[in-house]
Coordinates of C-alpha atoms in Angstrom, one line a residue:
M17 CA 0.0 0.0 0.0
R18 CA 1.1 3.6 -0.6
L19 CA 2.0 6.0 2.2
R20 CA -0.6 8.5 1.1
A21 CA -3.3 5.9 1.7
L22 CA -2.4 6.1 5.4
L23 CA -3.2 9.8 5.5
D24 CA -6.6 9.2 3.9
T25 CA -7.7 7.0 6.8
D26 CA -8.9 9.3 9.5
A27 CA -9.1 6.5 12.1
L28 CA -5.4 6.1 12.1
G29 CA -4.8 9.6 13.5
L30 CA -1.7 10.3 11.5
R31 CA -0.3 13.8 10.8
L32 CA 2.4 14.3 8.2
L33 CA 5.5 16.2 9.6
G34 CA 7.8 15.8 6.6
G35 CA 8.3 13.9 3.3
E36 CA 5.4 15.1 1.3
D37 CA 7.3 14.3 -1.9
E38 CA 7.8 10.7 -0.8
L39 CA 4.2 9.7 -0.3
D40 CA 4.2 7.3 -3.2
R41 CA 6.5 5.0 -1.4
T42 CA 5.2 1.5 -0.8
V43 CA 4.6 0.0 2.7
R44 CA 5.3 -3.7 2.8
G45 CA 5.0 -4.2 6.6
V46 CA 4.9 -2.6 10.0
M47 CA 7.2 -2.8 13.1
T48 CA 6.9 -1.2 16.6
T49 CA 10.2 -0.5 18.3
D50 CA 11.9 1.6 21.0
L51 CA 15.3 0.1 20.4
R52 CA 18.2 2.5 19.7
D53 CA 19.2 0.2 16.8
P54 CA 16.4 -2.0 15.5
S55 CA 18.1 -2.6 12.1
R56 CA 18.7 -6.3 12.8
Y57 CA 14.9 -6.9 12.9
L58 CA 14.1 -4.9 9.7
S59 CA 14.0 -6.3 6.1
G60 CA 13.1 -3.2 4.2
G61 CA 9.8 -1.5 3.3
E62 CA 8.4 -1.2 6.8
L63 CA 6.5 1.6 8.5
V64 CA 8.3 1.9 11.9
L65 CA 6.2 2.9 14.9
T66 CA 8.0 4.3 17.9
G67 CA 7.1 5.8 21.3
L68 CA 10.6 7.6 21.4
A69 CA 11.7 5.8 24.5
W70 CA 15.1 5.4 22.7
R71 CA 15.7 9.2 22.7
R72 CA 17.7 10.6 25.5
D73 CA 18.7 13.9 24.0
A74 CA 18.7 15.7 20.6
G75 CA 21.9 14.0 19.5
D76 CA 20.2 10.6 19.3
S77 CA 17.8 11.4 16.5
E78 CA 20.1 11.5 13.5
P79 CA 21.9 8.1 14.2
F80 CA 18.5 6.5 14.7
V81 CA 17.0 7.8 11.4
R82 CA 20.3 6.9 9.6
L83 CA 20.0 3.3 10.7
L84 CA 16.4 3.1 9.5
V85 CA 17.4 4.5 6.1
Q86 CA 20.2 2.0 5.7
A87 CA 17.8 -0.8 6.5
G88 CA 15.4 0.4 3.7
V89 CA 12.6 1.6 6.0
T90 CA 9.7 3.3 4.1
A91 CA 8.6 5.8 6.8
L92 CA 8.7 6.6 10.5
A93 CA 5.7 7.3 12.7
A94 CA 6.3 8.8 16.2
G95 CA 3.7 8.7 19.0
E96 CA 2.8 11.9 20.9
A97 CA 1.7 10.2 24.1
E98 CA 5.1 10.2 25.8
L99 CA 6.6 13.6 24.9
G100 CA 3.7 15.5 23.5
D101 CA 4.9 17.1 20.2
V102 CA 7.4 15.2 18.2
P103 CA 10.9 16.7 18.9
E104 CA 12.2 19.2 16.3
D105 CA 15.6 17.3 16.1
L106 CA 13.8 14.2 14.9
V107 CA 11.9 16.3 12.3
L108 CA 15.2 17.7 11.0
A109 CA 16.9 14.3 11.0
C110 CA 14.1 12.8 8.9
A111 CA 14.3 15.8 6.5
Q112 CA 18.1 15.4 6.1
H113 CA 17.7 11.7 5.2
R114 CA 14.5 12.1 3.1
M115 CA 12.6 9.8 5.6
P116 CA 8.8 10.5 5.7
L117 CA 7.7 11.3 9.2
F118 CA 4.2 11.0 10.8
A119 CA 3.0 12.1 14.2
V120 CA 0.6 9.6 15.8
H121 CA -2.1 11.2 18.0
E122 CA -2.0 10.1 21.6
S123 CA -5.6 8.7 21.4
V124 CA -4.6 6.2 18.7
A125 CA -3.0 2.8 19.7
F126 CA -0.1 1.5 17.7
A127 CA -2.0 -1.8 17.5
T128 CA -4.7 -0.1 15.5
I129 CA -2.2 1.1 12.9
T130 CA -0.5 -2.2 12.8
E131 CA -3.7 -4.1 12.2
H132 CA -4.8 -1.8 9.4
V133 CA -1.5 -2.0 7.6
V134 CA -1.2 -5.8 7.8
R135 CA -4.8 -6.2 6.6
Q136 CA -4.2 -3.9 3.6
V137 CA -0.8 -5.4 2.6
S138 CA -2.0 -9.0 2.9
G139 CA -5.0 -8.3 0.8
E140 CA -3.1 -6.6 -2.0
R141 CA -0.5 -9.4 -2.2
A142 CA -2.9 -12.4 -2.1
G143 CA -4.3 -12.0 -5.6
D144 CA -1.2 -12.5 -7.8
L145 CA 1.2 -14.2 -5.4
A146 CA 1.2 -17.6 -7.2
A147 CA 2.0 -16.0 -10.5
V148 CA 4.9 -14.0 -9.0
V149 CA 6.4 -17.1 -7.4
D150 CA 6.1 -19.0 -10.6
R151 CA 7.9 -16.3 -12.6
H152 CA 10.6 -16.2 -10.0
R153 CA 11.1 -19.9 -10.2
R154 CA 11.3 -19.8 -14.0
M155 CA 13.9 -17.0 -13.8
M156 CA 16.0 -18.9 -11.3
T157 CA 15.9 -21.9 -13.6
S158 CA 16.7 -20.0 -16.8
G159 CA 18.8 -17.2 -15.3
P160 CA 22.5 -16.5 -15.3
A161 CA 23.6 -20.1 -15.5
G162 CA 21.5 -20.6 -18.6
G163 CA 22.5 -17.6 -20.7
G164 CA 23.2 -14.6 -18.6
P165 CA 21.1 -11.5 -17.9
D166 CA 19.7 -11.5 -21.5
V167 CA 17.6 -14.6 -20.6
V168 CA 16.1 -12.8 -17.6
L169 CA 15.3 -9.8 -19.7
D170 CA 13.7 -12.0 -22.4
L171 CA 11.3 -13.3 -19.7
L172 CA 10.4 -9.8 -18.8
G173 CA 9.6 -9.0 -22.4
S174 CA 7.6 -12.2 -23.1
D175 CA 5.7 -12.4 -19.8
L176 CA 5.2 -8.8 -18.9
D177 CA 5.7 -7.0 -22.2
L178 CA 8.5 -4.9 -20.6
R179 CA 11.5 -3.5 -22.6
A180 CA 14.5 -3.6 -20.3
W181 CA 18.3 -3.2 -20.5
V182 CA 21.2 -3.6 -18.0
L183 CA 23.7 -0.8 -18.0
S184 CA 27.1 -0.2 -16.4
P185 CA 27.6 2.9 -14.2
T186 CA 29.2 4.6 -17.2
G187 CA 26.3 3.9 -19.5
R188 CA 27.7 0.9 -21.4
L189 CA 25.1 -1.6 -22.6
I190 CA 25.7 -4.9 -20.8
A191 CA 22.5 -6.8 -21.8
G192 CA 19.2 -6.3 -23.4
S193 CA 16.1 -8.4 -24.2
K194 CA 15.9 -9.9 -27.7
V195 CA 12.3 -8.9 -27.7
A196 CA 13.0 -5.3 -26.6
G197 CA 13.6 -4.2 -30.2
P198 CA 16.6 -2.1 -31.3
A199 CA 19.3 -1.6 -28.7
L200 CA 19.3 1.7 -26.9
P201 CA 21.5 4.4 -28.6
P202 CA 24.8 5.0 -26.7
E203 CA 23.7 8.6 -26.0
T204 CA 20.5 7.4 -24.3
C205 CA 22.4 4.9 -22.2
A206 CA 24.8 7.6 -21.1
R207 CA 22.0 9.9 -20.1
L208 CA 20.2 7.2 -18.2
A209 CA 23.3 6.3 -16.3
A210 CA 23.9 10.0 -15.5
E211 CA 20.3 10.3 -14.2
H212 CA 20.7 7.2 -12.1
L213 CA 24.0 8.3 -10.5
A214 CA 22.6 11.7 -9.8
A215 CA 19.5 10.2 -8.1
V216 CA 21.6 7.8 -6.0
R217 CA 24.0 10.6 -4.9
T218 CA 21.1 12.8 -3.7
G219 CA 19.7 10.0 -1.6
R220 CA 16.6 9.2 -3.6
R221 CA 15.4 5.6 -3.3
G222 CA 15.0 3.5 -6.4
P223 CA 13.3 2.9 -8.7
H224 CA 14.1 6.3 -10.2
R225 CA 11.7 7.7 -12.7
V226 CA 13.3 9.5 -15.7
Q227 CA 11.8 11.0 -18.9
L228 CA 14.0 11.2 -22.0
D229 CA 12.7 12.4 -25.4
G230 CA 9.1 11.7 -24.4
T231 CA 9.8 8.2 -23.1
T232 CA 9.5 7.2 -19.4
Y233 CA 12.1 4.9 -17.9
S234 CA 12.3 3.4 -14.4
L235 CA 15.9 2.7 -13.1
F236 CA 16.6 0.0 -10.6
P237 CA 20.0 -0.4 -8.9
V238 CA 21.7 -3.8 -9.3
R239 CA 23.9 -4.3 -6.2
A240 CA 26.3 -7.1 -5.4
S241 CA 24.2 -10.0 -4.3
G242 CA 26.1 -10.6 -1.1
R243 CA 25.7 -7.1 0.2
A244 CA 23.1 -6.8 3.0
P245 CA 21.3 -3.4 3.4
Q246 CA 23.0 -2.9 6.8
A247 CA 26.4 -3.4 5.1
V248 CA 25.9 -0.8 2.4
R249 CA 28.9 1.5 2.3
D250 CA 29.1 5.1 1.6
A251 CA 26.6 5.9 -1.3
R252 CA 29.5 7.5 -3.2
E253 CA 31.2 4.2 -3.5
T254 CA 28.2 2.0 -4.5
A255 CA 26.8 4.5 -6.9
L256 CA 30.0 4.5 -9.0
S257 CA 30.3 0.7 -9.1
D258 CA 26.7 -0.7 -9.3
W259 CA 25.0 -1.8 -12.5
L260 CA 21.5 -0.6 -13.2
L261 CA 18.3 -2.1 -14.7
A262 CA 16.5 0.4 -17.0
V263 CA 12.9 -0.5 -17.8
E264 CA 10.8 1.4 -20.3
A265 CA 7.8 2.0 -18.0
D266 CA 6.6 4.1 -15.2
A267 CA 7.1 2.0 -12.0
A268 CA 5.2 4.6 -9.9
E269 CA 2.0 3.1 -11.4
W270 CA 2.8 -0.5 -10.6
P271 CA 1.3 -2.7 -7.9
E272 CA 3.6 -4.0 -5.2
E273 CA 3.7 -7.5 -6.8
R274 CA 5.3 -6.2 -10.0
L275 CA 7.9 -4.1 -8.0
D276 CA 8.8 -7.2 -6.0
L277 CA 9.3 -9.1 -9.3
L278 CA 11.6 -6.4 -10.7
R279 CA 13.6 -6.4 -7.4
G280 CA 14.0 -10.2 -7.9
V281 CA 15.2 -9.6 -11.4
T282 CA 17.9 -7.2 -10.1
Q283 CA 19.0 -9.9 -7.6
L284 CA 19.4 -12.4 -10.5
I285 CA 21.4 -10.0 -12.5
A286 CA 23.5 -9.3 -9.4
V287 CA 24.5 -13.0 -9.6
E288 CA 26.0 -12.4 -13.1
R289 CA 27.7 -9.3 -11.8
D290 CA 29.3 -11.3 -9.0
R291 CA 30.4 -14.0 -11.5
R292 CA 32.0 -11.3 -13.6
D293 CA 33.9 -9.8 -10.6
A294 CA 35.1 -13.3 -9.6
G295 CA 36.4 -13.7 -13.2
R296 CA 38.5 -10.6 -12.8
T297 CA 40.2 -11.8 -9.6
V298 CA 43.1 -13.5 -11.5
R299 CA 43.7 -10.5 -13.6
R300 CA 43.7 -8.2 -10.6
R301 CA 46.1 -10.4 -8.8
L302 CA 48.5 -10.5 -11.8
A303 CA 48.4 -6.7 -11.9
Q304 CA 49.0 -6.4 -8.2
E305 CA 52.1 -8.7 -8.4
V306 CA 53.6 -6.8 -11.4
L307 CA 52.9 -3.4 -9.7
E308 CA 54.6 -4.5 -6.5
L309 CA 57.6 -5.8 -8.5
V310 CA 57.9 -2.5 -10.4
Q311 CA 57.5 -0.3 -7.4
S312 CA 60.0 -2.3 -5.3
G313 CA 62.7 -1.9 -8.0
A314 CA 62.8 -5.6 -8.9
A315 CA 65.2 -6.7 -11.6
P316 CA 63.7 -6.4 -15.2
A317 CA 64.2 -10.2 -15.7
E318 CA 61.9 -10.9 -12.7
I319 CA 59.3 -8.5 -14.0
A320 CA 59.6 -10.0 -17.5
A321 CA 59.0 -13.5 -16.1
R322 CA 55.8 -12.3 -14.4
L323 CA 54.7 -10.6 -17.7
R324 CA 55.1 -13.9 -19.5
V325 CA 52.7 -15.4 -17.1
A326 CA 50.2 -12.6 -17.5
A327 CA 50.3 -12.4 -21.3
P328 CA 48.4 -15.7 -22.0
V329 CA 45.7 -14.7 -19.5
L330 CA 45.3 -11.2 -20.9
L331 CA 45.9 -12.0 -24.5
P332 CA 44.7 -15.6 -25.1
G333 CA 45.7 -17.1 -28.4
L334 CA 48.3 -14.4 -29.3
G335 CA 51.8 -15.8 -29.5
A336 CA 53.6 -12.4 -30.0
A337 CA 54.8 -10.6 -26.9
P338 CA 52.6 -7.5 -26.4
H339 CA 53.5 -4.0 -25.8
W340 CA 52.2 -2.5 -22.6
Q341 CA 50.7 0.8 -21.4
V342 CA 50.1 2.0 -17.8
V343 CA 47.0 4.0 -16.8
V344 CA 46.8 5.5 -13.4
A345 CA 43.5 6.7 -11.9
R346 CA 42.5 8.4 -8.6
V347 CA 39.0 9.1 -7.2
E348 CA 39.1 11.8 -4.6
W349 CA 36.4 13.2 -2.3
E350 CA 36.6 16.6 -0.7
D351 CA 36.1 15.2 2.8
G352 CA 38.6 12.4 2.3
E353 CA 36.4 9.9 4.1
A354 CA 35.1 7.5 1.5
A355 CA 37.4 4.6 0.5
A356 CA 38.6 5.5 -3.0
G357 CA 41.1 2.8 -4.1
Q358 CA 38.6 0.1 -4.9
V359 CA 36.2 2.6 -6.5
A360 CA 39.0 3.8 -8.7
Q361 CA 39.8 0.2 -9.6
S362 CA 36.2 -0.6 -10.6
L363 CA 35.9 2.6 -12.6
L364 CA 39.2 2.2 -14.4
E365 CA 38.2 -1.4 -15.4
E366 CA 35.0 0.1 -16.9
V367 CA 36.6 3.1 -18.5
L368 CA 39.2 0.9 -20.3
V369 CA 36.4 -1.0 -22.1
D370 CA 35.6 -0.1 -25.7
P371 CA 32.4 2.0 -25.3
L372 CA 30.8 0.2 -28.2
A373 CA 31.5 -3.3 -26.6
T374 CA 28.5 -5.1 -25.1
G375 CA 28.2 -7.9 -22.7
P376 CA 29.4 -8.4 -19.1
E377 CA 33.0 -9.4 -19.9
P378 CA 34.6 -7.2 -22.5
A379 CA 37.3 -6.1 -20.0
D380 CA 38.9 -9.5 -19.9
R381 CA 42.2 -8.1 -21.4
V382 CA 42.7 -5.5 -18.7
A383 CA 44.4 -6.0 -15.4
V384 CA 43.9 -3.3 -12.7
A385 CA 45.4 -3.2 -9.2
H386 CA 44.8 -0.6 -6.5
T387 CA 47.1 0.7 -3.8
G388 CA 45.9 3.2 -1.3
D389 CA 43.7 5.8 -3.2
E390 CA 45.3 5.0 -6.5
A391 CA 44.3 2.4 -9.2
V392 CA 46.9 1.2 -11.7
A393 CA 46.0 -0.6 -15.0
L394 CA 48.4 -2.8 -16.9
V395 CA 47.0 -2.7 -20.5
P396 CA 48.5 -5.2 -23.0
L397 CA 48.6 -4.2 -26.7
P398 CA 49.1 -6.5 -29.6
A399 CA 52.7 -6.2 -31.0
V400 CA 53.1 -2.9 -32.8
S401 CA 53.8 -3.3 -36.5
A402 CA 57.2 -2.5 -37.8
E403 CA 56.1 0.7 -39.5
H404 CA 55.1 2.2 -36.2
D405 CA 57.3 3.1 -33.3
G406 CA 54.5 2.7 -30.7
S407 CA 54.0 6.4 -30.0
E408 CA 50.7 6.5 -31.7
A409 CA 49.5 3.0 -30.7
G410 CA 47.2 2.1 -27.9
L411 CA 45.1 4.2 -25.6
H412 CA 44.7 8.0 -25.8
A413 CA 43.7 10.0 -22.8
D414 CA 41.0 12.1 -24.5
A415 CA 39.3 9.2 -26.1
L416 CA 39.1 7.2 -22.8
L417 CA 36.7 9.7 -21.3
R418 CA 34.8 10.8 -24.3
S419 CA 31.8 8.4 -23.8
V420 CA 31.8 8.2 -20.0
R421 CA 32.3 11.8 -18.9
E422 CA 28.6 12.7 -18.7
A423 CA 27.7 9.8 -16.5
L424 CA 30.7 9.9 -14.2
S425 CA 30.4 13.7 -13.8
A426 CA 26.9 13.2 -12.4
G427 CA 28.1 10.5 -10.0
L428 CA 30.9 12.7 -8.7
E429 CA 28.9 16.0 -8.7
G430 CA 29.3 18.0 -5.5
D431 CA 32.4 16.6 -3.9
G432 CA 34.3 14.1 -6.1
R433 CA 36.8 14.0 -8.9
L434 CA 38.2 11.3 -11.2
T435 CA 41.6 12.0 -12.7
L436 CA 43.6 9.7 -15.1
G437 CA 47.1 9.6 -16.5
V438 CA 48.1 7.5 -19.5
S439 CA 51.7 6.4 -20.4
A440 CA 53.2 5.8 -23.7
A441 CA 53.4 2.2 -25.0
V442 CA 56.5 0.3 -23.9
H443 CA 57.8 -3.1 -25.2
S444 CA 59.8 -4.5 -22.3
A445 CA 59.9 -4.9 -18.6
E446 CA 62.6 -2.3 -18.4
G447 CA 60.2 0.3 -19.6
L448 CA 57.4 -0.4 -17.1
R449 CA 58.9 1.6 -14.2
G450 CA 59.2 4.7 -16.4
A451 CA 55.7 4.1 -17.8
L452 CA 54.3 4.0 -14.3
E453 CA 56.0 7.3 -13.3
E454 CA 55.0 8.8 -16.6
A455 CA 51.3 7.9 -16.0
R456 CA 51.5 9.3 -12.5
H457 CA 52.9 12.5 -13.7
A458 CA 50.2 12.8 -16.4
R459 CA 47.5 12.2 -13.8
R460 CA 48.9 15.1 -11.7
V461 CA 48.7 17.3 -14.8
A462 CA 45.1 16.2 -15.2
A463 CA 44.4 17.0 -11.5
A464 CA 45.5 20.6 -12.0
R465 CA 42.7 21.1 -14.5
P466 CA 39.1 22.1 -13.7
G467 CA 36.3 19.6 -14.0
R468 CA 35.0 16.5 -12.3
V469 CA 36.5 14.0 -14.8
C470 CA 39.9 14.8 -16.4
A471 CA 42.7 12.9 -18.1
A472 CA 46.1 13.7 -19.5
G473 CA 48.5 11.6 -21.7
H474 CA 52.2 11.2 -22.0
Q475 CA 52.3 13.6 -24.9
E476 CA 51.6 16.5 -22.4
L477 CA 54.7 15.7 -20.4
A478 CA 57.2 16.0 -23.4
S479 CA 58.3 19.5 -22.5
H480 CA 59.0 18.7 -18.8
V481 CA 59.4 15.2 -17.4
L482 CA 60.6 13.4 -20.5
L483 CA 63.4 16.1 -21.1
L484 CA 64.8 15.9 -17.6
P485 CA 67.5 13.4 -18.5
F486 CA 68.9 15.8 -21.1
V487 CA 69.2 18.8 -18.7
P488 CA 72.8 19.6 -17.9
D489 CA 73.9 19.0 -14.3
D490 CA 74.8 22.6 -13.7
V491 CA 71.4 23.8 -14.9
R492 CA 69.7 21.2 -12.6
R493 CA 71.7 22.4 -9.6
A494 CA 71.0 26.0 -10.3
F495 CA 67.3 25.4 -10.8
T496 CA 66.8 23.3 -7.7
A497 CA 69.0 25.7 -5.6
R498 CA 67.0 28.7 -6.6
L499 CA 63.7 27.1 -5.5
L500 CA 64.6 24.7 -2.7
D501 CA 67.7 26.2 -0.9
P502 CA 65.7 28.9 0.8
L503 CA 63.3 26.3 2.2
K504 CA 66.1 23.9 3.2
E505 CA 67.9 26.7 5.1
Y506 CA 64.7 27.8 6.8
D507 CA 64.0 24.1 7.8
R508 CA 67.6 23.8 9.2
R509 CA 67.2 27.0 11.4
H510 CA 63.6 26.6 12.5
R511 CA 62.8 22.8 12.1
A512 CA 59.7 24.0 10.1
E513 CA 59.5 20.9 7.8
L514 CA 58.7 23.1 4.7
I515 CA 60.2 20.6 2.3
P516 CA 58.1 17.7 3.5
T517 CA 55.1 20.0 3.5
L518 CA 55.7 21.0 -0.1
E519 CA 56.1 17.4 -1.2
A520 CA 52.8 16.4 0.6
F521 CA 50.9 19.4 -0.8
L522 CA 51.9 18.6 -4.4
D523 CA 51.2 14.9 -3.9
S524 CA 47.7 15.8 -2.7
D525 CA 47.2 17.9 -5.8
G526 CA 46.8 21.1 -3.8
S527 CA 44.0 19.8 -1.7
W528 CA 44.2 21.5 1.7
T529 CA 42.0 18.9 3.5
R530 CA 43.8 15.8 2.2
C531 CA 47.2 17.3 2.8
A532 CA 46.4 18.4 6.3
T533 CA 45.0 14.9 7.1
R534 CA 48.2 13.3 5.6
L535 CA 50.5 15.5 7.7
H536 CA 48.2 15.3 10.8
L537 CA 48.0 19.1 10.9
H538 CA 45.2 21.6 11.3
V539 CA 44.4 23.3 8.0
N540 CA 45.3 26.7 9.4
T541 CA 48.8 25.4 10.2
L542 CA 49.1 24.0 6.7
R543 CA 48.1 27.3 5.2
Y544 CA 50.7 29.1 7.3
R545 CA 53.5 26.7 6.1
V546 CA 52.4 27.1 2.4
G547 CA 52.3 30.9 2.9
R548 CA 55.9 30.8 4.2
I549 CA 57.0 28.7 1.2
E550 CA 55.5 31.2 -1.2
Q551 CA 57.1 34.1 0.8
L552 CA 60.6 32.6 0.8
T553 CA 60.5 31.6 -2.9
G554 CA 58.3 34.3 -4.5
R555 CA 56.2 31.6 -6.1
D556 CA 52.4 31.0 -6.0
L557 CA 51.3 27.5 -5.3
S558 CA 47.8 28.1 -6.7
R559 CA 49.4 28.5 -10.2
L560 CA 50.0 25.4 -12.3
E561 CA 53.3 26.7 -13.7
D562 CA 54.7 27.2 -10.2
K563 CA 53.5 23.8 -9.0
L564 CA 55.2 22.2 -11.9
D565 CA 58.5 24.0 -11.2
F566 CA 58.4 22.9 -7.6
F567 CA 57.6 19.4 -8.7
L568 CA 60.5 19.3 -11.1
A569 CA 62.9 20.8 -8.6
L570 CA 62.0 18.1 -6.1
R571 CA 62.4 15.4 -8.7
M572 CA 65.9 16.7 -9.7
S573 CA 67.1 17.3 -6.2

């Protein structure tokens, strides 16, 4: 039953205090509780009734409401018998989390509301329950093990006349029903993914209703099948990694049975997603091993041996030794709280797929590792033909983001950024260490640009990093002395740690919050140190040119 139906029943004594825009939510059950954390007893879709005995002071309201939201609760109803009016802090907490809030008049017993909801929900479900169970059984029998998500979508088309598609978070088409007609155009897929990511980031609950070019779509998130509602991580992480099910229909008009069926479909598709992720495990492990060898300064022969193991996995059937490229990505949040390494890994795996490729496994020739907040991709390339030197072969920074920028910008809107750096192609283990450094330098160049999603390639480093080996020693010494000697002398006399502060500030791409956190400093202390650096050197660390000069000076010192 819909929430607004509760307001239409005068005998229930409910008064809406917030969430008028959410009254089309569906109630699937009811629970009465005064526990501070009732989440273990919730399965999602409930109307929670509470007498507020859990509330000791104003600070208790927001954690309580947050737990209800994570458990998938539909709405909260607070009784007025104990405290009189519902506390303002609870009203504000519900508004913050988009949780509809009702006040229950003191003359109405919770048992009356419970009996009414149970009677209504049971009556609505009874009519078509057998058909729903039968469809679920057929889908489980014919699902991922018998043909992947396409089979499930075919059943939706044949049984319910629904056109549906599975999309990646970047808008790549993963699956579509054979009876759904022509495949969705790439631009429509990208717009749907962008709308979905924007809705998830603002806290709206699925399915999300979207109108594009006169057509209405309902978007359902497809989450990892092993993830319980209580275990959902920061929404910024899940939004950028979850698939979505796009259905050409307006789910707001559906009965609860059909919504339950579509939620079951997303669970079946999630099984395919888990299988795909499991298939990437070997490639991720190979990338991690190679990355550790490269970063530890291992002998080229040892790295080459590991590459020989990786090549048949990443390039099955090709006898020629491939060339390799390195791509570095970083996802960064302004508050620095959400885990970013795995998110960057998942996004990089998706970004490196040909945007015109379909199906769940076109990334089977990409190996991506992550370390800290950074993801590193080892991308094999077929042997470059003799008439090319490799400089034009392989991936190009601009092309990588062309088809995914709209969707990812929506998913990062407000407080996040994705930056990528791409190396040139190398043909031996000896070149991988330089390629990794090159990709990292390129990513820093991308980070200095405006925008939520930015990339830079090795070509943009030609005038700086790639020319360093050809700079005469006396020029190097003069350049570094002019920039760094004043700071070293100040550190020697005052123990001010300006050099380590400068290194951390550049490595944090000029982010005050991340740099202060890394150095365990108050932001004001960091600002004082950076101001002292600028005063001593006459440079401005807000300018890209000065940042690059400091970076080069540190690299040459």
